PDB file of C-alpha atoms in Angstrom:
ATOM      1  CA  MET I   1     -28.495  -8.358 -54.298  1.00  0.00           C
ATOM      2  CA  PHE I   2     -26.737  -8.983 -57.550  1.00  0.00           C
ATOM      3  CA  SER I   3     -27.977 -11.357 -60.051  1.00  0.00           C
ATOM      4  CA  LYS I   4     -27.945 -12.520 -63.494  1.00  0.00           C
ATOM      5  CA  CYS I   5     -30.961 -12.810 -65.981  1.00  0.00           C
ATOM      6  CA  GLN I   6     -31.560 -14.262 -69.231  1.00  0.00           C
ATOM      7  CA  LEU I   7     -33.654 -12.344 -72.036  1.00  0.00           C
ATOM      8  CA  ILE I   8     -36.305 -15.090 -73.118  1.00  0.00           C
ATOM      9  CA  LYS I   9     -38.596 -14.564 -76.019  1.00  0.00           C
ATOM     10  CA  ILE I  10     -42.194 -15.387 -75.851  1.00  0.00           C
ATOM     11  CA  PRO I  11     -43.286 -17.320 -79.138  1.00  0.00           C
ATOM     12  CA  LYS I  12     -47.077 -17.422 -78.259  1.00  0.00           C
ATOM     13  CA  LEU I  13     -47.181 -13.792 -77.853  1.00  0.00           C
ATOM     14  CA  SER I  14     -44.454 -12.752 -80.718  1.00  0.00           C
ATOM     15  CA  GLY I  15     -45.692 -12.704 -84.451  1.00  0.00           C
ATOM     16  CA  SER I  16     -44.919 -10.755 -87.622  1.00  0.00           C
ATOM     17  CA  LYS I  17     -45.501  -7.613 -86.327  1.00  0.00           C
ATOM     18  CA  GLY I  18     -43.273  -7.532 -83.247  1.00  0.00           C
ATOM     19  CA  SER I  19     -41.339  -9.691 -80.712  1.00  0.00           C
ATOM     20  CA  ILE I  20     -41.859  -9.921 -77.014  1.00  0.00           C
ATOM     21  CA  TYR I  21     -39.238 -11.122 -74.512  1.00  0.00           C
ATOM     22  CA  THR I  22     -39.448 -11.366 -70.883  1.00  0.00           C
ATOM     23  CA  ILE I  23     -36.634 -12.277 -68.148  1.00  0.00           C
ATOM     24  CA  LEU I  24     -35.665 -15.127 -66.345  1.00  0.00           C
ATOM     25  CA  ILE I  25     -33.643 -13.845 -63.068  1.00  0.00           C
ATOM     26  CA  ASP I  26     -30.939 -16.439 -61.734  1.00  0.00           C
ATOM     27  CA  GLU I  27     -32.205 -19.756 -61.440  1.00  0.00           C
ATOM     28  CA  GLU I  28     -35.891 -18.766 -60.847  1.00  0.00           C
ATOM     29  CA  GLU I  29     -38.441 -21.427 -61.897  1.00  0.00           C
ATOM     30  CA  ASN I  30     -40.830 -18.698 -63.926  1.00  0.00           C
ATOM     31  CA  THR I  31     -39.939 -15.519 -65.632  1.00  0.00           C
ATOM     32  CA  SER I  32     -40.951 -12.360 -64.421  1.00  0.00           C
ATOM     33  CA  PHE I  33     -43.987 -12.116 -66.716  1.00  0.00           C
ATOM     34  CA  LYS I  34     -45.309 -15.805 -65.627  1.00  0.00           C
ATOM     35  CA  ASN I  35     -44.782 -14.626 -62.140  1.00  0.00           C
ATOM     36  CA  PHE I  36     -46.897 -11.603 -62.769  1.00  0.00           C
ATOM     37  CA  VAL I  37     -49.761 -13.795 -64.357  1.00  0.00           C
ATOM     38  CA  LEU I  38     -49.510 -16.541 -61.660  1.00  0.00           C
ATOM     39  CA  ASN I  39     -49.714 -13.821 -58.942  1.00  0.00           C
ATOM     40  CA  ASN I  40     -52.671 -12.219 -60.332  1.00  0.00           C
ATOM     41  CA  GLN I  41     -54.621 -14.588 -62.163  1.00  0.00           C
ATOM     42  CA  ASP I  42     -57.018 -15.440 -59.349  1.00  0.00           C
ATOM     43  CA  LEU I  43     -57.987 -11.980 -58.540  1.00  0.00           C
ATOM     44  CA  PHE I  44     -57.784 -10.341 -61.707  1.00  0.00           C
ATOM     45  CA  LYS I  45     -58.801 -13.060 -64.345  1.00  0.00           C
ATOM     46  CA  SER I  46     -60.284 -10.723 -66.748  1.00  0.00           C
ATOM     47  CA  GLU I  47     -57.585  -8.256 -66.602  1.00  0.00           C
ATOM     48  CA  ILE I  48     -54.983 -10.931 -67.273  1.00  0.00           C
ATOM     49  CA  LYS I  49     -56.833 -12.394 -70.303  1.00  0.00           C
ATOM     50  CA  ASP I  50     -56.922  -8.506 -71.579  1.00  0.00           C
ATOM     51  CA  ILE I  51     -52.974  -7.770 -71.249  1.00  0.00           C
ATOM     52  CA  VAL I  52     -52.379 -11.356 -72.915  1.00  0.00           C
ATOM     53  CA  SER I  53     -54.746 -10.622 -75.724  1.00  0.00           C
ATOM     54  CA  ARG I  54     -53.334  -6.989 -76.234  1.00  0.00           C
ATOM     55  CA  LEU I  55     -49.715  -8.255 -76.395  1.00  0.00           C
ATOM     56  CA  LYS I  56     -50.664 -11.133 -78.770  1.00  0.00           C
ATOM     57  CA  THR I  57     -52.419  -8.210 -80.875  1.00  0.00           C
ATOM     58  CA  MET I  58     -49.163  -6.398 -80.596  1.00  0.00           C
ATOM     59  CA  GLY I  59     -46.957  -9.132 -81.714  1.00  0.00           C
ATOM     60  CA  SER I  60     -49.111 -10.389 -84.553  1.00  0.00           C
ATOM     61  CA  LYS I  61     -51.109  -7.217 -85.733  1.00  0.00           C
ATOM     62  CA  THR I  62     -50.150  -3.634 -84.678  1.00  0.00           C
ATOM     63  CA  GLY I  63     -46.441  -3.628 -83.294  1.00  0.00           C
ATOM     64  CA  MET I  64     -45.477  -1.864 -80.335  1.00  0.00           C
ATOM     65  CA  SER I  65     -47.148   1.474 -80.957  1.00  0.00           C
ATOM     66  CA  GLU I  66     -46.780   4.056 -78.472  1.00  0.00           C
ATOM     67  CA  TYR I  67     -50.639   4.277 -77.731  1.00  0.00           C
ATOM     68  CA  PHE I  68     -50.425   0.885 -76.221  1.00  0.00           C
ATOM     69  CA  PHE I  69     -47.930   2.500 -73.310  1.00  0.00           C
ATOM     70  CA  LYS I  70     -47.702   5.067 -70.722  1.00  0.00           C
ATOM     71  CA  LEU I  71     -44.224   6.248 -71.636  1.00  0.00           C
ATOM     72  CA  LYS I  72     -41.506   7.752 -69.416  1.00  0.00           C
ATOM     73  CA  GLU I  73     -42.086   5.545 -66.206  1.00  0.00           C
ATOM     74  CA  GLY I  74     -38.225   5.211 -65.775  1.00  0.00           C
ATOM     75  CA  ASN I  75     -35.162   7.378 -66.546  1.00  0.00           C
ATOM     76  CA  PRO I  76     -34.781   9.483 -69.243  1.00  0.00           C
ATOM     77  CA  GLY I  77     -34.149   7.593 -72.607  1.00  0.00           C
ATOM     78  CA  ASP I  78     -34.060   4.197 -71.032  1.00  0.00           C
ATOM     79  CA  GLY I  79     -37.644   3.093 -72.621  1.00  0.00           C
ATOM     80  CA  VAL I  80     -39.171   1.773 -69.350  1.00  0.00           C
ATOM     81  CA  CYS I  81     -43.131   2.163 -69.456  1.00  0.00           C
ATOM     82  CA  ALA I  82     -46.197   0.532 -68.574  1.00  0.00           C
ATOM     83  CA  LEU I  83     -48.633  -1.051 -70.411  1.00  0.00           C
ATOM     84  CA  TYR I  84     -51.680   1.192 -70.691  1.00  0.00           C
ATOM     85  CA  ASP I  85     -54.146  -0.159 -68.505  1.00  0.00           C
ATOM     86  CA  GLU I  86     -58.032   0.760 -68.362  1.00  0.00           C
ATOM     87  CA  GLU I  87     -59.139   3.638 -66.242  1.00  0.00           C
ATOM     88  CA  ASN I  88     -60.668   1.293 -63.549  1.00  0.00           C
ATOM     89  CA  SER I  89     -57.872  -1.712 -63.612  1.00  0.00           C
ATOM     90  CA  ASN I  90     -56.140  -3.060 -60.922  1.00  0.00           C
ATOM     91  CA  LEU I  91     -52.686  -4.357 -62.500  1.00  0.00           C
ATOM     92  CA  ARG I  92     -49.820  -2.392 -64.109  1.00  0.00           C
ATOM     93  CA  LEU I  93     -47.116  -4.272 -66.353  1.00  0.00           C
ATOM     94  CA  TYR I  94     -43.784  -2.685 -66.704  1.00  0.00           C
ATOM     95  CA  CYS I  95     -41.971  -3.050 -69.921  1.00  0.00           C
ATOM     96  CA  ILE I  96     -38.847  -1.742 -71.733  1.00  0.00           C
ATOM     97  CA  ARG I  97     -39.902  -0.728 -75.467  1.00  0.00           C
ATOM     98  CA  TYR I  98     -37.422  -0.828 -78.129  1.00  0.00           C
ATOM     99  CA  GLY I  99     -39.219   0.969 -81.084  1.00  0.00           C
ATOM    100  CA  SER I 100     -42.140  -0.486 -82.643  1.00  0.00           C
ATOM    101  CA  GLN I 101     -41.008  -4.005 -82.920  1.00  0.00           C
ATOM    102  CA  LEU I 102     -39.687  -5.017 -79.857  1.00  0.00           C
ATOM    103  CA  ILE I 103     -40.643  -5.091 -75.865  1.00  0.00           C
ATOM    104  CA  ILE I 104     -39.333  -6.769 -72.725  1.00  0.00           C
ATOM    105  CA  ILE I 105     -41.905  -7.285 -70.452  1.00  0.00           C
ATOM    106  CA  GLY I 106     -40.875  -7.463 -66.653  1.00  0.00           C
ATOM    107  CA  GLY I 107     -43.141  -7.792 -63.746  1.00  0.00           C
ATOM    108  CA  GLY I 108     -45.631  -5.612 -62.148  1.00  0.00           C
ATOM    109  CA  GLY I 109     -48.593  -6.318 -59.956  1.00  0.00           C
ATOM    110  CA  HIS I 110     -51.666  -5.030 -58.513  1.00  0.00           C
ATOM    111  CA  LYS I 111     -51.626  -1.089 -57.871  1.00  0.00           C
ATOM    112  CA  PRO I 112     -53.838  -0.162 -54.897  1.00  0.00           C
ATOM    113  CA  LYS I 113     -56.409   2.610 -55.493  1.00  0.00           C
ATOM    114  CA  SER I 114     -55.039   4.868 -53.204  1.00  0.00           C
ATOM    115  CA  ILE I 115     -51.866   5.193 -54.910  1.00  0.00           C
ATOM    116  CA  ARG I 116     -51.038   7.968 -57.454  1.00  0.00           C
ATOM    117  CA  THR I 117     -47.150   6.625 -58.186  1.00  0.00           C
ATOM    118  CA  PHE I 118     -45.385   3.449 -58.237  1.00  0.00           C
ATOM    119  CA  GLN I 119     -43.163   4.610 -55.333  1.00  0.00           C
ATOM    120  CA  GLU I 120     -46.178   4.264 -53.101  1.00  0.00           C
ATOM    121  CA  ASP I 121     -46.066   0.691 -53.554  1.00  0.00           C
ATOM    122  CA  ALA I 122     -42.892  -1.383 -52.602  1.00  0.00           C
ATOM    123  CA  ASN I 123     -43.601  -4.240 -55.186  1.00  0.00           C
ATOM    124  CA  LEU I 124     -44.435  -1.904 -58.098  1.00  0.00           C
ATOM    125  CA  GLU I 125     -41.356   0.305 -57.186  1.00  0.00           C
ATOM    126  CA  ARG I 126     -39.040  -3.027 -57.062  1.00  0.00           C
ATOM    127  CA  GLU I 127     -40.521  -4.126 -60.500  1.00  0.00           C
ATOM    128  CA  ASN I 128     -40.005  -0.585 -62.072  1.00  0.00           C
ATOM    129  CA  TYR I 129     -36.498  -0.273 -60.847  1.00  0.00           C
ATOM    130  CA  ILE I 130     -35.301  -4.023 -62.026  1.00  0.00           C
ATOM    131  CA  LEU I 131     -36.300  -2.615 -65.564  1.00  0.00           C
ATOM    132  CA  ARG I 132     -34.565   0.483 -65.153  1.00  0.00           C
ATOM    133  CA  GLU I 133     -31.414  -1.260 -64.223  1.00  0.00           C
ATOM    134  CA  LEU I 134     -31.854  -3.875 -66.997  1.00  0.00           C
ATOM    135  CA  SER I 135     -32.172  -1.308 -69.436  1.00  0.00           C
ATOM    136  CA  LYS I 136     -29.083   0.159 -68.366  1.00  0.00           C
ATOM    137  CA  LEU I 137     -27.246  -3.169 -68.558  1.00  0.00           C
ATOM    138  CA  ILE I 138     -28.767  -3.865 -72.110  1.00  0.00           C
ATOM    139  CA  THR I 139     -27.352  -0.443 -73.361  1.00  0.00           C
ATOM    140  CA  GLU I 140     -23.908  -1.077 -72.054  1.00  0.00           C
ATOM    141  CA  LYS I 141     -24.030  -4.736 -73.775  1.00  0.00           C
ATOM    142  CA  MET I 142     -25.182  -2.973 -76.898  1.00  0.00           C
ATOM    143  CA  ARG I 143     -22.272  -0.340 -76.892  1.00  0.00           C
ATOM    144  CA  ASP I 144     -19.953  -3.211 -76.332  1.00  0.00           C
ATOM    145  CA  ARG I 145     -21.482  -5.133 -79.600  1.00  0.00           C
ATOM    146  CA  GLU I 146     -22.263  -8.016 -77.257  1.00  0.00           C
ATOM    147  CA  ILE I 147     -26.264  -7.577 -78.045  1.00  0.00           C
ATOM    148  CA  HIS I 148     -27.546  -6.247 -80.976  1.00  0.00           C
ATOM    149  CA  PHE I 149     -30.589  -6.126 -83.145  1.00  0.00           C
ATOM    150  CA  SER I 150     -31.375  -8.528 -85.816  1.00  0.00           C
ATOM    151  CA  GLU I 151     -31.242  -7.183 -89.112  1.00  0.00           C
ATOM    152  CA  ASP I 152     -35.077  -6.954 -89.321  1.00  0.00           C
ATOM    153  CA  GLY I 153     -35.242  -5.284 -86.052  1.00  0.00           C
ATOM    154  CA  MET I 154     -37.638  -8.230 -84.736  1.00  0.00           C
ATOM    155  CA  ASN I 155     -35.027  -9.914 -82.282  1.00  0.00           C
ATOM    156  CA  PHE I 156     -32.082  -9.452 -79.949  1.00  0.00           C
ATOM    157  CA  GLU I 157     -29.028 -11.532 -81.011  1.00  0.00           C
ATOM    158  CA  GLY I 158     -25.739 -12.110 -79.312  1.00  0.00           C
ATOM    159  CA  ASP I 159     -25.125 -12.949 -75.612  1.00  0.00           C
ATOM    160  CA  LEU I 160     -28.503 -12.620 -73.950  1.00  0.00           C
ATOM    161  CA  THR I 161     -27.381 -13.258 -70.254  1.00  0.00           C
ATOM    162  CA  ILE I 162     -27.191 -10.189 -68.347  1.00  0.00           C
ATOM    163  CA  GLU I 163     -24.787 -10.078 -65.364  1.00  0.00           C
ATOM    164  CA  ASN I 164     -24.871  -7.939 -62.317  1.00  0.00           C
ATOM    165  CA  LEU I 165     -28.607  -7.141 -62.603  1.00  0.00           C
ATOM    166  CA  TYR I 166     -29.029  -5.228 -59.050  1.00  0.00           C
ATOM    167  CA  TYR I 167     -32.219  -5.071 -57.237  1.00  0.00           C
ATOM    168  CA  GLU I 168     -33.666  -5.737 -53.740  1.00  0.00           C
TER     169      GLU I 168
END
């Protein structure tokens, strides 16, 4: 299915050290990150609190340092990664990291204990591939100078609507 999405900055998570964006696909009611929170808050309340706390810390104190992420969760060079989780955690949240000041958080979900890779879970695979495709489309828009980084590298500027996002 082809859709369009909007890059949306999350002011409550962003701060002086970094900006955190998420996406709103088509005319969905909630962003990908809000859906992630809503879908997991009942079963994994403490993990959701921990994820939100870490995102706030990144935005206001540390920036998007590599040690917060499991890198190379996508194709070479696309920046798709997962927010590092604790050894026994149940959730995985996918992101696109743009240096140490900017990330786009997508969706994710509950990772069953029995799986070793995201391809073994249809929801995790879908969320990962959405961000891979999004990264490719953002790169094209940057190459065409439709999207660029702000002078301080903390924000996206330009046309933040991404057309033809393909996902199943």
